[in-house]
C-alpha cells in the first residue's frame, strides 16, 4: 500500500509535521509553567491522542461523550467534557464517573447547576463541575463581572461539587498576527483570574482555572494565574490558522489525497474525486484576507502549488482552478494524477473519514482509526 495505490479520497497525516506540532505545544506550556490539557476532538483517535498528551492517562479535553467513553476505554482517565452539560446526558456522565473515569463537566446557568446537583445526589455519584466563562462574547458562558457567577457556584452542591472555571477565547479566530492574538490571550487570562478572585472572596476555591484556544496558546507569553491550557487544532494546523498568521501552510500536517478524473478544457478546470463529502463544506477562509476556496492544492509529495485552489465542489467532485482565473492546461495534470488538498478546517475535514493514513518520509507508515458521532457505541431497540 502506498500513495499511488490507496483508494482516493484518503485522509493523510504527515507524521513528522504532526509530531513537531505536538512537541512545540508541550514545550511551550512547560516553559510557561502551565499544564497542557489537549483537546482530542480534532484527532478522535487514541494513537493521535498519545502524541498530544503529556501522559497516557491525560489530562485531556473532549467535545462529546462518545469521545469520553472511547478514550476512557483506552486508558485516558483525566477528562473535561468541554460542552455545557444537558439533562439528557446526565446519566452517561455519571456512568463514566461510576466506572472510575475522572470526567468533569461544565455549565453556565443556575438551572442546570440545580438539576445536575439534584441528579448527582439522587444517584449518589460525586462529580466535579466547572463554570464556563464568556471572556469575549464568542458563544456560551457567564460574563466575568456578572452577578450570576457566584449564584451558579452556590447552586453546585451536594455530590456535585465546584471544581473551577473554564473559558475559550473563540474570538481569537478573528485575530490576525502575533500582537492581536496576544491581546486576546491576555484578555482570556485576565478574565479567568478576575473570576477566580471573585469566587475566592465568596468562599469558592478554583482548583482548575482552564483557558485555551490554538491562536492564544501559540502566542502566549504568560499564563500566570491559570492552571491549564486546552487547545486542539495546533497539532495539525489548517488554512484558517495560516490565514491568522498562527502557522505557515508548510506546517499543516493534514491533507486529502485525491485523483484527477477529468477536465473541463474550455473552463480550464481540473476535476478530482475529492468533493465536499471528503473535504467538508467548511469555507472558513472566505472571511479572511485570502480566500482559499475549499483548500490549497499540493502535489503528491505535499509540495504546495500556490496558484491552485479547489474553487468549488460537489458531493464527490472537486474542481481545481487557478487563483487568477487563467486556464489550467490539462496536460499539466493528466487523468490519474494524484494531488493533495490542504484543509480550511482540519477538524471538519478529519470528521469525514474513518481513518488516517499516516505518512512518514513520503511513505505510508501506519493506519490510525478514528471515531465520530455522538451516540453510544452500540444501540439497539
Coordinates of C-alpha atoms in Angstrom, one line a residue:
X1 CA 0.0 0.0 0.0
X2 CA 1.4 3.4 -1.0
X3 CA 0.2 6.9 -2.0
X4 CA -0.1 5.7 -5.6
X5 CA -2.3 2.7 -4.8
X6 CA -4.6 3.5 -1.9
X7 CA -8.2 4.3 -2.7
X8 CA -9.0 8.0 -3.0
X9 CA -10.1 10.3 -1.5
X10 CA -7.9 9.4 1.5
X11 CA -7.0 11.4 4.7
X12 CA -3.3 11.7 5.1
X13 CA -1.5 12.6 8.3
X14 CA 2.1 13.8 7.9
X15 CA 3.7 12.2 10.9
X16 CA 6.8 14.4 11.0
X17 CA 4.8 17.7 10.9
X18 CA 2.2 16.3 13.4
X19 CA 4.9 15.3 15.9
X20 CA 6.7 18.6 15.6
X21 CA 3.5 20.5 16.2
X22 CA 2.6 18.4 19.3
X23 CA 6.1 18.8 20.7
X24 CA 6.0 22.5 20.2
X25 CA 2.9 22.9 22.4
X26 CA 4.2 20.6 25.1
X27 CA 7.4 22.6 25.3
X28 CA 5.6 25.9 25.2
X29 CA 3.3 25.0 28.1
X30 CA 6.2 23.5 30.1
X31 CA 8.2 26.7 29.6
X32 CA 5.3 28.8 30.8
X33 CA 4.7 26.6 33.8
X34 CA 1.1 25.6 32.9
X35 CA -0.4 22.1 32.4
X36 CA -1.3 21.2 28.8
X37 CA -4.8 19.6 28.6
X38 CA -5.0 19.0 24.8
X39 CA -8.4 18.8 23.1
X40 CA -8.9 15.4 21.5
X41 CA -11.9 16.4 19.3
X42 CA -9.6 17.0 16.3
X43 CA -8.0 13.6 16.2
X44 CA -10.6 11.4 17.8
X45 CA -8.0 8.6 17.8
X46 CA -6.1 7.0 20.6
X47 CA -2.9 6.9 18.5
X48 CA -3.3 10.6 17.8
X49 CA -4.1 11.4 21.5
X50 CA -1.0 9.6 22.8
X51 CA 1.2 12.1 20.8
X52 CA -0.7 15.1 22.2
X53 CA -1.0 14.2 25.8
X54 CA 1.7 14.6 28.5
X55 CA 0.9 11.1 29.9
X56 CA -1.1 8.1 28.8
X57 CA -3.9 8.9 31.2
X58 CA -4.3 12.6 30.4
X59 CA -5.2 15.2 31.2
X60 CA -7.3 15.8 28.1
X61 CA -10.4 17.5 26.8
X62 CA -13.3 16.1 24.8
X63 CA -16.2 17.6 23.0
X64 CA -18.6 14.6 23.0
X65 CA -19.4 11.9 25.5
X66 CA -18.7 9.3 22.7
X67 CA -15.2 10.6 22.8
X68 CA -15.1 10.4 26.6
X69 CA -16.2 6.8 26.5
X70 CA -13.8 5.9 23.8
X71 CA -10.8 7.5 25.3
X72 CA -11.6 6.2 28.8
X73 CA -11.8 2.7 27.4
X74 CA -8.2 3.3 26.1
X75 CA -6.9 4.4 29.5
X76 CA -7.4 8.1 29.4
X77 CA -8.9 8.9 32.8
X78 CA -8.5 12.7 33.4
X79 CA -11.0 14.4 31.1
X80 CA -13.0 17.6 30.8
X81 CA -16.2 17.3 28.8
X82 CA -16.0 20.9 27.5
X83 CA -19.5 21.4 26.2
X84 CA -22.3 22.6 28.5
X85 CA -23.8 19.6 30.2
X86 CA -27.5 19.0 29.4
X87 CA -30.2 17.0 31.1
X88 CA -30.2 14.2 28.5
X89 CA -26.5 13.5 29.2
X90 CA -26.6 13.3 33.0
X91 CA -26.8 9.5 33.0
X92 CA -23.9 9.0 30.6
X93 CA -21.6 11.3 32.6
X94 CA -22.4 9.6 35.9
X95 CA -22.0 6.1 34.3
X96 CA -18.5 7.2 33.4
X97 CA -17.9 8.5 36.9
X98 CA -19.1 5.3 38.4
X99 CA -16.8 3.3 36.1
X100 CA -13.8 5.2 37.5
X101 CA -13.4 7.9 34.9
X102 CA -12.5 11.3 36.4
X103 CA -14.6 13.2 33.9
X104 CA -15.5 16.8 34.7
X105 CA -18.5 18.8 33.3
X106 CA -19.1 22.4 32.6
X107 CA -22.2 24.6 32.8
X108 CA -23.1 28.3 32.8
X109 CA -26.5 28.7 34.4
X110 CA -28.3 28.2 37.7
X111 CA -31.0 26.0 36.3
X112 CA -28.5 23.3 35.0
X113 CA -26.5 23.6 38.3
X114 CA -29.6 22.8 40.4
X115 CA -30.8 20.0 38.1
X116 CA -27.3 18.4 37.9
X117 CA -26.7 18.7 41.7
X118 CA -30.1 17.0 42.4
X119 CA -29.3 14.2 39.9
X120 CA -25.9 13.5 41.4
X121 CA -27.5 13.4 44.9
X122 CA -30.2 11.1 43.7
X123 CA -27.7 8.7 42.1
X124 CA -25.2 9.2 45.0
X125 CA -22.4 9.8 42.5
X126 CA -19.9 12.7 43.0
X127 CA -18.9 14.8 40.0
X128 CA -16.7 17.9 39.7
X129 CA -18.3 20.9 37.9
X130 CA -16.6 23.9 36.2
X131 CA -18.4 27.1 35.4
X132 CA -17.9 28.3 31.8
X133 CA -16.8 31.9 31.5
X134 CA -17.5 34.1 28.4
X135 CA -14.3 36.1 28.0
X136 CA -15.0 37.6 24.6
X137 CA -18.7 37.3 23.6
X138 CA -17.9 34.5 21.2
X139 CA -20.5 32.0 22.4
X140 CA -21.8 30.5 25.7
X141 CA -20.6 31.3 29.3
X142 CA -21.0 33.7 32.1
X143 CA -19.7 37.2 31.8
X144 CA -16.7 37.7 34.1
X145 CA -18.4 40.5 36.1
X146 CA -21.9 39.0 36.1
X147 CA -23.7 38.5 39.4
X148 CA -24.7 35.1 38.1
X149 CA -21.1 33.8 38.7
X150 CA -21.5 33.5 42.5
X151 CA -25.1 32.3 42.2
X152 CA -24.1 29.4 39.9
X153 CA -21.3 28.4 42.2
X154 CA -23.7 28.4 45.1
X155 CA -26.1 26.2 43.3
X156 CA -23.5 23.5 42.7
X157 CA -23.8 21.5 45.9
X158 CA -24.0 18.0 47.4
X159 CA -22.5 15.2 45.3
X160 CA -21.9 17.7 42.5
X161 CA -19.1 19.9 43.7
X162 CA -17.5 23.1 42.4
X163 CA -14.0 22.5 40.9
X164 CA -13.1 25.6 38.9
X165 CA -13.7 27.8 35.9
X166 CA -13.1 27.4 32.1
X167 CA -13.1 29.7 29.1
X168 CA -12.4 29.6 25.4
X169 CA -11.1 32.6 23.5
X170 CA -13.1 31.9 20.4
X171 CA -12.8 35.4 19.1
X172 CA -9.1 34.9 18.7
X173 CA -10.1 33.2 15.4
X174 CA -10.7 36.7 14.2
X175 CA -7.3 38.0 15.2
X176 CA -4.5 38.3 12.6
X177 CA -0.9 38.2 13.7
X178 CA 1.0 37.8 16.9
X179 CA 0.1 41.1 18.6
X180 CA -3.6 40.7 18.1
X181 CA -3.5 37.1 19.3
X182 CA -1.5 38.1 22.4
X183 CA -4.1 40.7 23.3
X184 CA -6.8 38.1 23.0
X185 CA -4.7 35.8 25.2
X186 CA -4.2 38.5 27.8
X187 CA -7.9 39.1 27.9
X188 CA -8.6 35.4 28.2
X189 CA -6.2 35.1 31.1
X190 CA -7.3 38.2 32.9
X191 CA -11.0 37.3 32.6
X192 CA -10.3 34.0 34.3
X193 CA -8.1 35.5 37.0
X194 CA -10.8 38.1 37.8
X195 CA -13.4 35.4 38.1
X196 CA -11.2 33.2 40.3
X197 CA -10.6 36.2 42.6
X198 CA -14.3 37.0 42.9
X199 CA -15.1 33.3 43.6
X200 CA -12.3 33.1 46.2
X201 CA -13.7 36.1 48.1
X202 CA -17.1 34.4 48.1
X203 CA -15.6 31.3 49.6
X204 CA -15.1 29.2 46.5
X205 CA -11.7 27.8 45.7
X206 CA -10.8 27.3 42.0
X207 CA -8.8 24.1 41.8
X208 CA -8.9 24.3 38.0
X209 CA -8.5 27.5 36.0
X210 CA -8.7 26.4 32.4
X211 CA -8.0 28.5 29.3
X212 CA -7.4 27.6 25.7
X213 CA -7.6 28.2 22.0
X214 CA -4.8 27.5 19.5
X215 CA -4.2 31.2 18.5
X216 CA -3.8 32.3 22.1
X217 CA -1.8 29.2 23.1
X218 CA 0.7 29.6 20.3
X219 CA 1.5 33.2 21.1
X220 CA 1.0 33.3 24.9
X221 CA 3.8 35.0 26.9
X222 CA 2.4 34.3 30.3
X223 CA -0.4 32.1 31.9
X224 CA 0.1 33.5 35.4
X225 CA -3.0 32.6 37.4
X226 CA -4.1 29.9 35.0
X227 CA -3.6 26.2 35.9
X228 CA -4.1 24.6 32.4
X229 CA -4.3 25.3 28.7
X230 CA -6.7 23.5 26.4
X231 CA -6.1 23.7 22.6
X232 CA -6.6 21.2 19.8
X233 CA -6.0 22.2 16.2
X234 CA -2.4 23.2 16.8
X235 CA -1.4 19.6 16.3
X236 CA -2.5 19.7 12.7
X237 CA -3.0 23.4 11.9
X238 CA -5.0 24.3 8.8
X239 CA -5.6 27.2 6.3
X240 CA -7.7 29.2 8.8
X241 CA -4.8 29.2 11.3
X242 CA -2.3 30.0 8.4
X243 CA -4.6 32.9 7.5
X244 CA -4.3 34.3 11.0
X245 CA -0.5 34.0 11.0
X246 CA -0.6 31.3 13.6
X247 CA 1.3 28.9 11.4
X248 CA 2.6 28.5 7.9
X249 CA 1.0 26.4 5.2
X250 CA 4.1 24.2 5.3
X251 CA 3.3 23.3 9.0
X252 CA -0.1 21.9 8.1
X253 CA 0.0 18.1 8.9
X254 CA -3.3 17.1 7.4
X255 CA -4.2 16.7 3.7
X256 CA -6.7 14.9 1.4
X257 CA -5.3 12.7 -1.3
X258 CA -7.3 12.9 -4.5
X259 CA -7.1 11.7 -8.1
X260 CA -7.7 13.6 -11.3
X261 CA -10.7 12.1 -13.0
X262 CA -11.2 14.6 -15.9
X263 CA -11.1 18.2 -17.2
X264 CA -13.3 21.0 -18.5
X265 CA -10.9 22.2 -21.1
X266 CA -12.8 25.3 -22.1
X267 CA -13.1 26.4 -18.5
X268 CA -9.6 25.4 -17.6
X269 CA -10.8 23.2 -14.7
X270 CA -9.2 20.0 -13.3
X271 CA -11.8 17.6 -11.9
X272 CA -10.9 15.3 -9.0
X273 CA -12.7 12.7 -6.9
X274 CA -12.4 14.8 -3.8
X275 CA -15.7 16.6 -3.2
X276 CA -17.2 18.3 -0.2
X277 CA -18.1 14.9 1.3
X278 CA -14.4 14.3 1.8
X279 CA -13.2 17.9 2.4
X280 CA -16.2 19.1 4.3
X281 CA -18.3 22.2 3.5
X282 CA -16.1 24.4 5.7
X283 CA -15.2 27.7 4.0
X284 CA -13.6 29.4 7.0
X285 CA -11.0 31.3 4.9
X286 CA -13.7 33.1 2.9
X287 CA -13.9 35.7 5.7
X288 CA -10.1 36.2 5.7
X289 CA -7.8 38.4 3.5
X290 CA -7.0 35.4 1.3
X291 CA -9.9 33.1 0.3
X292 CA -8.5 29.6 -0.1
X293 CA -11.7 28.2 -1.6
X294 CA -12.2 24.6 -0.4
X295 CA -8.5 24.1 0.0
X296 CA -5.0 24.6 -1.4
X297 CA -3.6 22.1 -3.9
X298 CA -0.3 20.3 -3.5
X299 CA 1.5 17.6 -5.5
X300 CA 1.5 14.0 -4.2
X301 CA 4.6 14.7 -2.1
X302 CA 3.0 17.7 -0.4
X303 CA 4.7 20.5 -2.3
X304 CA 2.3 23.4 -2.5
X305 CA 1.0 24.9 -5.7
X306 CA 0.5 28.5 -4.5
X307 CA -1.6 29.4 -7.6
X308 CA -4.1 26.5 -7.4
X309 CA -7.1 26.0 -5.1
X310 CA -10.2 23.9 -5.1
X311 CA -12.5 26.6 -6.3
X312 CA -15.8 24.7 -6.0
X313 CA -17.1 21.3 -5.1
X314 CA -20.0 18.9 -5.4
X315 CA -20.6 15.9 -3.2
X316 CA -17.9 13.7 -4.9
X317 CA -16.3 16.2 -7.3
X318 CA -13.7 18.8 -6.6
X319 CA -12.9 21.5 -9.2
X320 CA -9.4 22.8 -9.2
X321 CA -8.8 26.3 -10.6
X322 CA -6.1 29.0 -10.8
X323 CA -6.5 31.8 -8.3
X324 CA -6.2 34.4 -11.1
X325 CA -8.8 32.7 -13.3
X326 CA -6.4 31.7 -16.0
X327 CA -6.9 28.3 -17.6
X328 CA -5.1 25.2 -16.5
X329 CA -3.6 23.1 -19.3
X330 CA -5.0 19.6 -19.0
X331 CA -1.5 18.3 -20.0
X332 CA -0.1 19.6 -16.7
X333 CA -2.4 17.3 -14.7
X334 CA -3.5 14.3 -16.8
X335 CA -6.1 11.9 -15.7
X336 CA -4.8 9.7 -12.9
X337 CA -2.6 12.4 -11.4
X338 CA -2.7 12.3 -7.6
X339 CA -2.8 15.5 -5.6
X340 CA -3.2 16.6 -2.0
X341 CA -5.6 19.2 -0.7
X342 CA -4.8 21.2 2.5
X343 CA -7.9 21.8 4.7
X344 CA -9.6 25.0 5.6
X345 CA -10.6 23.5 8.9
X346 CA -8.7 20.3 10.0
X347 CA -11.3 19.2 12.4
X348 CA -14.0 19.3 9.8
X349 CA -12.0 17.5 7.1
X350 CA -11.0 14.8 9.5
X351 CA -14.6 14.3 10.6
X352 CA -15.4 12.9 7.1
X353 CA -13.1 9.9 7.5
X354 CA -12.8 6.7 9.5
X355 CA -9.0 6.6 9.5
X356 CA -5.8 8.4 8.9
X357 CA -3.2 7.1 6.5
X358 CA -0.1 8.1 8.4
X359 CA 2.7 9.2 6.1
X360 CA 6.4 9.3 7.2
X361 CA 9.1 10.4 4.8
X362 CA 6.7 10.1 1.8
X363 CA 5.6 6.5 2.6
X364 CA 2.5 5.1 4.4
X365 CA 3.8 4.2 7.8
X366 CA 0.6 3.2 9.7
X367 CA -3.2 3.5 9.7
X368 CA -4.8 5.1 12.7
X369 CA -8.5 4.5 13.1
X370 CA -10.7 7.3 14.4
X371 CA -14.2 7.6 15.8
X372 CA -17.0 10.0 15.1
X373 CA -20.6 10.7 16.0
X374 CA -22.4 11.4 19.3
X375 CA -24.3 8.2 20.2
X376 CA -23.1 5.3 22.5
X377 CA -21.0 2.7 20.7
X378 CA -23.8 0.1 20.4
X379 CA -27.5 0.8 20.1
X380 CA -30.5 -1.4 19.7
X381 CA -34.3 -1.3 20.2

